[in-house]
mmCIF file of C-alpha atoms in Angstrom:
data_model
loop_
_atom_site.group_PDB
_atom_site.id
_atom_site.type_symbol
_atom_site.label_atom_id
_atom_site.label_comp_id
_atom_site.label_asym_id
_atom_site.label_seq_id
_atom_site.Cartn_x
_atom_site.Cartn_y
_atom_site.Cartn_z
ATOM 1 C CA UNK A 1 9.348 10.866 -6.006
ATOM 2 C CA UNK A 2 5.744 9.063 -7.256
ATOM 3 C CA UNK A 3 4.967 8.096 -11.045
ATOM 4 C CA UNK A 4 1.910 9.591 -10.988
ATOM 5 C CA UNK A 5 2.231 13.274 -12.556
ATOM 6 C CA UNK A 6 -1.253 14.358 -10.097
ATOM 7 C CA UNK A 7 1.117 13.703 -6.801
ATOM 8 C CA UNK A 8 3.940 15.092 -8.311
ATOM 9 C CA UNK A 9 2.109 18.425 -9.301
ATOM 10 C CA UNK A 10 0.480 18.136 -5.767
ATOM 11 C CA UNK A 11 3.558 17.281 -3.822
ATOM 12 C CA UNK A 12 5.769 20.199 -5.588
ATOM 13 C CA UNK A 13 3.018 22.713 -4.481
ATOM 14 C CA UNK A 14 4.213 22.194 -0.941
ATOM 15 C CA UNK A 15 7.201 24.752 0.395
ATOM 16 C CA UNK A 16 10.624 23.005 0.628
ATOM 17 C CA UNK A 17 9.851 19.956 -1.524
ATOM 18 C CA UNK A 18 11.624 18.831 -4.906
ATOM 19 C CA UNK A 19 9.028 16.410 -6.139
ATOM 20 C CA UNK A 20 10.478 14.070 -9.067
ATOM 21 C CA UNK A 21 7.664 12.164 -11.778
ATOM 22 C CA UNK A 22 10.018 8.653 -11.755
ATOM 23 C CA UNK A 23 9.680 4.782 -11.679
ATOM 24 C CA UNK A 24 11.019 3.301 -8.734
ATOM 25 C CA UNK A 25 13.217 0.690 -10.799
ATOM 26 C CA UNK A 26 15.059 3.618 -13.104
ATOM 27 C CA UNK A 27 15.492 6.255 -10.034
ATOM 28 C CA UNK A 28 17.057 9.722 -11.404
ATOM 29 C CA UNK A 29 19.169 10.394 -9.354
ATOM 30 C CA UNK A 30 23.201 9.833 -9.042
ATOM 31 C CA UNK A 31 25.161 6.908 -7.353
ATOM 32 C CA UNK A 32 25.405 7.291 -3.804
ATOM 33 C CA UNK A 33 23.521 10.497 -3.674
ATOM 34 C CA UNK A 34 21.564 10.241 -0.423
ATOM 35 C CA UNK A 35 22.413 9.776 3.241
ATOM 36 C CA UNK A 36 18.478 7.725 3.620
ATOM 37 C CA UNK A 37 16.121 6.531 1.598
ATOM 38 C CA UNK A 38 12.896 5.309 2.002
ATOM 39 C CA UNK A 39 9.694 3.524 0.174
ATOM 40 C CA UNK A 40 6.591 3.291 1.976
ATOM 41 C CA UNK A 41 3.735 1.082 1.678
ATOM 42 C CA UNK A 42 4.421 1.128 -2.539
ATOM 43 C CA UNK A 43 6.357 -1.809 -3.513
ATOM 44 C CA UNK A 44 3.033 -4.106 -4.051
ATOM 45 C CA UNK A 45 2.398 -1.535 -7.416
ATOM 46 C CA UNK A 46 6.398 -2.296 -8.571
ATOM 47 C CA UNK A 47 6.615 -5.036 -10.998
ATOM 48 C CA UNK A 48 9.729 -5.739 -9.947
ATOM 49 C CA UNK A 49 10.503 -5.198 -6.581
ATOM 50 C CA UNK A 50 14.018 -6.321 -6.578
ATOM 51 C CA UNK A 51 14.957 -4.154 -8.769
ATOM 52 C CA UNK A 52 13.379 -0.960 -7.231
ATOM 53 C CA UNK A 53 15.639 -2.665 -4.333
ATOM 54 C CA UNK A 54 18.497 -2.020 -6.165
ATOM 55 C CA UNK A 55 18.130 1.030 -7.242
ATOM 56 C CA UNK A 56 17.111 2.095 -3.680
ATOM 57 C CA UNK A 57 20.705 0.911 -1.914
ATOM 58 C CA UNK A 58 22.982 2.351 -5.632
ATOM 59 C CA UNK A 59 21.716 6.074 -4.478
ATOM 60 C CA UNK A 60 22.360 5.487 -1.193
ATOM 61 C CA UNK A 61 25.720 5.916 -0.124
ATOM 62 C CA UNK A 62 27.666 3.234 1.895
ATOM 63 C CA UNK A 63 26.992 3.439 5.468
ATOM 64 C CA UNK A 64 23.608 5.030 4.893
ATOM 65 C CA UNK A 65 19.998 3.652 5.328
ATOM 66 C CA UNK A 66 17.366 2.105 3.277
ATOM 67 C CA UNK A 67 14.029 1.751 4.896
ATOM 68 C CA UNK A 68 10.961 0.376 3.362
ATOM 69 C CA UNK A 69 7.254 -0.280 4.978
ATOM 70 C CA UNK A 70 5.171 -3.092 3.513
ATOM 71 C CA UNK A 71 1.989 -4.686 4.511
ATOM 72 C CA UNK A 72 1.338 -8.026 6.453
ATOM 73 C CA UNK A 73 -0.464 -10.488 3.794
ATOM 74 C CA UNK A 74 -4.211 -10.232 5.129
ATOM 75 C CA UNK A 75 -3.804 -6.888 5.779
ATOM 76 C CA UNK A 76 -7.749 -4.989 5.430
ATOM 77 C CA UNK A 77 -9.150 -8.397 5.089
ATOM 78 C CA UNK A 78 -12.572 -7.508 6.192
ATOM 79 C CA UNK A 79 -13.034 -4.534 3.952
ATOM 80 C CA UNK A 80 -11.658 -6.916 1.312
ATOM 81 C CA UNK A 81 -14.204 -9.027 1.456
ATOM 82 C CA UNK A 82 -16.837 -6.792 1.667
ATOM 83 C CA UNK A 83 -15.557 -5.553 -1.611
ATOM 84 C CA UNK A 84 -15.078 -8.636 -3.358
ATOM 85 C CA UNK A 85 -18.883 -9.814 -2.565
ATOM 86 C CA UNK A 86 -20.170 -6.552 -3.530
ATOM 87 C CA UNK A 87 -18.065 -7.362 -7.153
ATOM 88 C CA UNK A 88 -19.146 -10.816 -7.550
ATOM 89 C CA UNK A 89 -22.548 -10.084 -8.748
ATOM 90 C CA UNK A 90 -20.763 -7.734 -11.567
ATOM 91 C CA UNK A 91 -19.190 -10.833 -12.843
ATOM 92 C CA UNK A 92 -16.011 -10.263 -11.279
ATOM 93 C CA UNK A 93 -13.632 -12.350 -9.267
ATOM 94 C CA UNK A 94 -11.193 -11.394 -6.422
ATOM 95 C CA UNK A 95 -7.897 -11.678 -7.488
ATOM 96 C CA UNK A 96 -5.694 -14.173 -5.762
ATOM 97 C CA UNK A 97 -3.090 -11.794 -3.942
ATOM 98 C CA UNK A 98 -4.239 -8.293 -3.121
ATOM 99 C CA UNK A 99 -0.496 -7.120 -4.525
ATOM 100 C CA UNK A 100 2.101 -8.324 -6.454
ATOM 101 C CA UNK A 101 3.684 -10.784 -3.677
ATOM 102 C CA UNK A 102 5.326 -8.010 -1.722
ATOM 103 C CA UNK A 103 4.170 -8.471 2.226
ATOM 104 C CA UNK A 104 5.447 -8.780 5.585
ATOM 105 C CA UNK A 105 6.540 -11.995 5.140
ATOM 106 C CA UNK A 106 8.243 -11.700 1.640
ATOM 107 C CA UNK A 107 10.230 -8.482 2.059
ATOM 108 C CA UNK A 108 12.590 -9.480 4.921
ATOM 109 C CA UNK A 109 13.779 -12.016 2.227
ATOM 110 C CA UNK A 110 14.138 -10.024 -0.787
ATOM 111 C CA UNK A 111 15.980 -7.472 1.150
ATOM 112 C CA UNK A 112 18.485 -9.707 2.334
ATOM 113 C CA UNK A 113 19.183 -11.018 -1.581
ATOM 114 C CA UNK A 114 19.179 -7.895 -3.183
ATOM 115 C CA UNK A 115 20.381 -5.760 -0.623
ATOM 116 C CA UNK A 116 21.337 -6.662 2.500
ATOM 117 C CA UNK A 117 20.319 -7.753 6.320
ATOM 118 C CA UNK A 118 17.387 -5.795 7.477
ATOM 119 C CA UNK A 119 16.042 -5.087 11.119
ATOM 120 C CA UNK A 120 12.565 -5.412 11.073
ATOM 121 C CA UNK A 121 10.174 -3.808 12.941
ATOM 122 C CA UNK A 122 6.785 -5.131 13.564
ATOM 123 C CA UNK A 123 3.610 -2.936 13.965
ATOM 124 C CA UNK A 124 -0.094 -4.802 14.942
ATOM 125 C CA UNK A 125 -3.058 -2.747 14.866
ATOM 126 C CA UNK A 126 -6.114 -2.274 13.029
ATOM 127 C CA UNK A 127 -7.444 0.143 10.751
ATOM 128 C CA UNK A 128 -10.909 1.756 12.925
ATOM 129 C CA UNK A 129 -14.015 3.981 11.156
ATOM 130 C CA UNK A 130 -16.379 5.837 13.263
ATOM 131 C CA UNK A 131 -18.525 6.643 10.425
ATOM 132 C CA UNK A 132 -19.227 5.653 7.085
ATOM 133 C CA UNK A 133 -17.748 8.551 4.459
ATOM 134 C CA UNK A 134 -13.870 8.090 5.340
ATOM 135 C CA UNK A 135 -14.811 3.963 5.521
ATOM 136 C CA UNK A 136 -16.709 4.340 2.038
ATOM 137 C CA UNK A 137 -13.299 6.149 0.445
ATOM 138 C CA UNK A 138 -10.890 3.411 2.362
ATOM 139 C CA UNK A 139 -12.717 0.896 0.726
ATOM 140 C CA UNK A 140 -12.899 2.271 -2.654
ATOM 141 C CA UNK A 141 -9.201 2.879 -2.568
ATOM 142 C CA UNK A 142 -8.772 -0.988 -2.214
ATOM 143 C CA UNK A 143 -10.898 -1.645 -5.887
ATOM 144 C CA UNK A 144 -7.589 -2.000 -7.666
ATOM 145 C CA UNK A 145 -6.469 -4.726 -5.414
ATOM 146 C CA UNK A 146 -9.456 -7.062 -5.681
ATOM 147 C CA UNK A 147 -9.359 -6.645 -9.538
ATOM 148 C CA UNK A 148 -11.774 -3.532 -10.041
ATOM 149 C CA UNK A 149 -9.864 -1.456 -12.260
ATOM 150 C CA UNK A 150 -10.951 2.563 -13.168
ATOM 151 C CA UNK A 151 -12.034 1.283 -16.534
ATOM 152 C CA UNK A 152 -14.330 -1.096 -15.291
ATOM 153 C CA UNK A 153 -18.183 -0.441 -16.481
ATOM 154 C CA UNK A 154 -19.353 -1.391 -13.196
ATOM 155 C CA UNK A 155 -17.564 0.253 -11.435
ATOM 156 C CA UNK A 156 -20.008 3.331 -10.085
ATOM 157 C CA UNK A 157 -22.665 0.022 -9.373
ATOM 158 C CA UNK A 158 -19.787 -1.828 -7.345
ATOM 159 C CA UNK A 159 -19.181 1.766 -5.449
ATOM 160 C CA UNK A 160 -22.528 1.962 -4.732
ATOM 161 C CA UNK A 161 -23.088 -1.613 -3.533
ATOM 162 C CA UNK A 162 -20.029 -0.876 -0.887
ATOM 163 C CA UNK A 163 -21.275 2.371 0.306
ATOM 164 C CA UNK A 164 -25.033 0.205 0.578
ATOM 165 C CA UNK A 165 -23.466 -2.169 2.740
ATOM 166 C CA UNK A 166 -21.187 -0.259 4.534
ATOM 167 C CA UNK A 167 -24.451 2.266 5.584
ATOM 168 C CA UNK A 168 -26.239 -0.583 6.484
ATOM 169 C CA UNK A 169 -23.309 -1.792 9.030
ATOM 170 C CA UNK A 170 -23.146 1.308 10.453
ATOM 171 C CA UNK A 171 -26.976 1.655 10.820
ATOM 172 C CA UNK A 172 -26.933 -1.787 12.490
ATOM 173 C CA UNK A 173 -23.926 -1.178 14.650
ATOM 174 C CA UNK A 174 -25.213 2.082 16.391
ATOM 175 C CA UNK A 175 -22.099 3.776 18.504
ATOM 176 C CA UNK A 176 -19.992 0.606 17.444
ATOM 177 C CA UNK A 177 -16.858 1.356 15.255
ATOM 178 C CA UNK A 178 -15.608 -0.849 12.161
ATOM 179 C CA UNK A 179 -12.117 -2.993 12.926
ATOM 180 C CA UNK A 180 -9.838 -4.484 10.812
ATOM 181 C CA UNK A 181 -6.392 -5.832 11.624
ATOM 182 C CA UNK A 182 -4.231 -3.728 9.066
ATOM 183 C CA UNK A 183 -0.444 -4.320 10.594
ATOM 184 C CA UNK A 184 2.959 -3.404 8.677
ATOM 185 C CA UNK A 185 6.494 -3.926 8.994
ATOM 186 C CA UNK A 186 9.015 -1.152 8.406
ATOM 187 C CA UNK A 187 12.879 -3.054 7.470
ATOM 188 C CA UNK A 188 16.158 -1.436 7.666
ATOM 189 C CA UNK A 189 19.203 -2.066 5.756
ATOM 190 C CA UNK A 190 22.437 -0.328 6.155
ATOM 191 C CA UNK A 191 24.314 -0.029 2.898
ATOM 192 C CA UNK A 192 27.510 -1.579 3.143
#
């Protein structure tokens, strides 16, 4: 299930998958309906969370599992910045959370008002680019979290700017590989 009709047209083309176009706070889908469900690494685009929460445990029957993956806080933080100071010169300013308040830290809480106990599982690591073409689209992919939006008229000149800066790591750095911590959580609640 995604809200965007281009994943759902993408997803169905694969064999053995139902792909659903749905928003994660009005699921379609009956009471109780699923053994498991899971959200991964999409509740920062929600605008309410809690509410996706809840509609997550209603279609999952009692004794089943909700699982969800979120993001620590300073997740990318590096490549963040990097974007953000390539931006600034466009007149734009990093916004102040990189998502809508949904992190490590903040889940484990939610889940237990809305929801239920969860485990948590915690996962460190880093997020590691040999070269600059997959680092150039990784970065990109975070414009909409430091408040470059597809409608922005600076958009391609911001792009550029990364991909400048990013080449000229690289170029700097010869054999070296680009780090940044990126960790996660995944939490478990079992519907009661």
């Amino acid at each position: 299930m995604d809200n965007s009709p281009a994943m759902v047209t993408t997803t169905a083309t694969v064999p053995g998958v139902d792909a659903v176009l749905a928003e994660a706070t009005t699921l379609p889908f009956a009471d109780n309906e699923f053994d498991r469900t899971t959200a991964r690494h999409m509740l920062y685009h929600v605008p309410d969370p809690a509410r996706a929460l809840h509609e997550l445990a209603r279609i999952t029957r009692p004794g089943g599992r909700v699982t969800l993956t979120v993001n620590h806080h300073a997740t990318a933080a590096r490549t963040r910045e990097l974007v953000t100071d390539c931006a600034r010169p466009y007149g734009l300013q990093p916004v102040a959370h990189m998502t809508n308040g949904m992190d490590s830290t903040t889940l484990p809480d939610l889940m237990h008002a809305t929801i239920g106990e969860a485990r948590i599982q915690v996962f460190d690591n880093a997020l590691v680019f040999h070269s600059a073409p997959p680092f150039i689209r990784f970065a990109e992919a975070l414009f909409s979290f430091c408040g470059i939006d597809t409608h922005s008229p600076h958009r391609a000149d911001i792009l550029d700017a990364v991909a400048a800066e990013i080449h000229d790591w690289f170029d700097s750095h010869p054999g070296r590989a680009w780090r940044d911590p990126k960790g996660y959580i995944v939490a478990t609640t079992i519907i009661e």
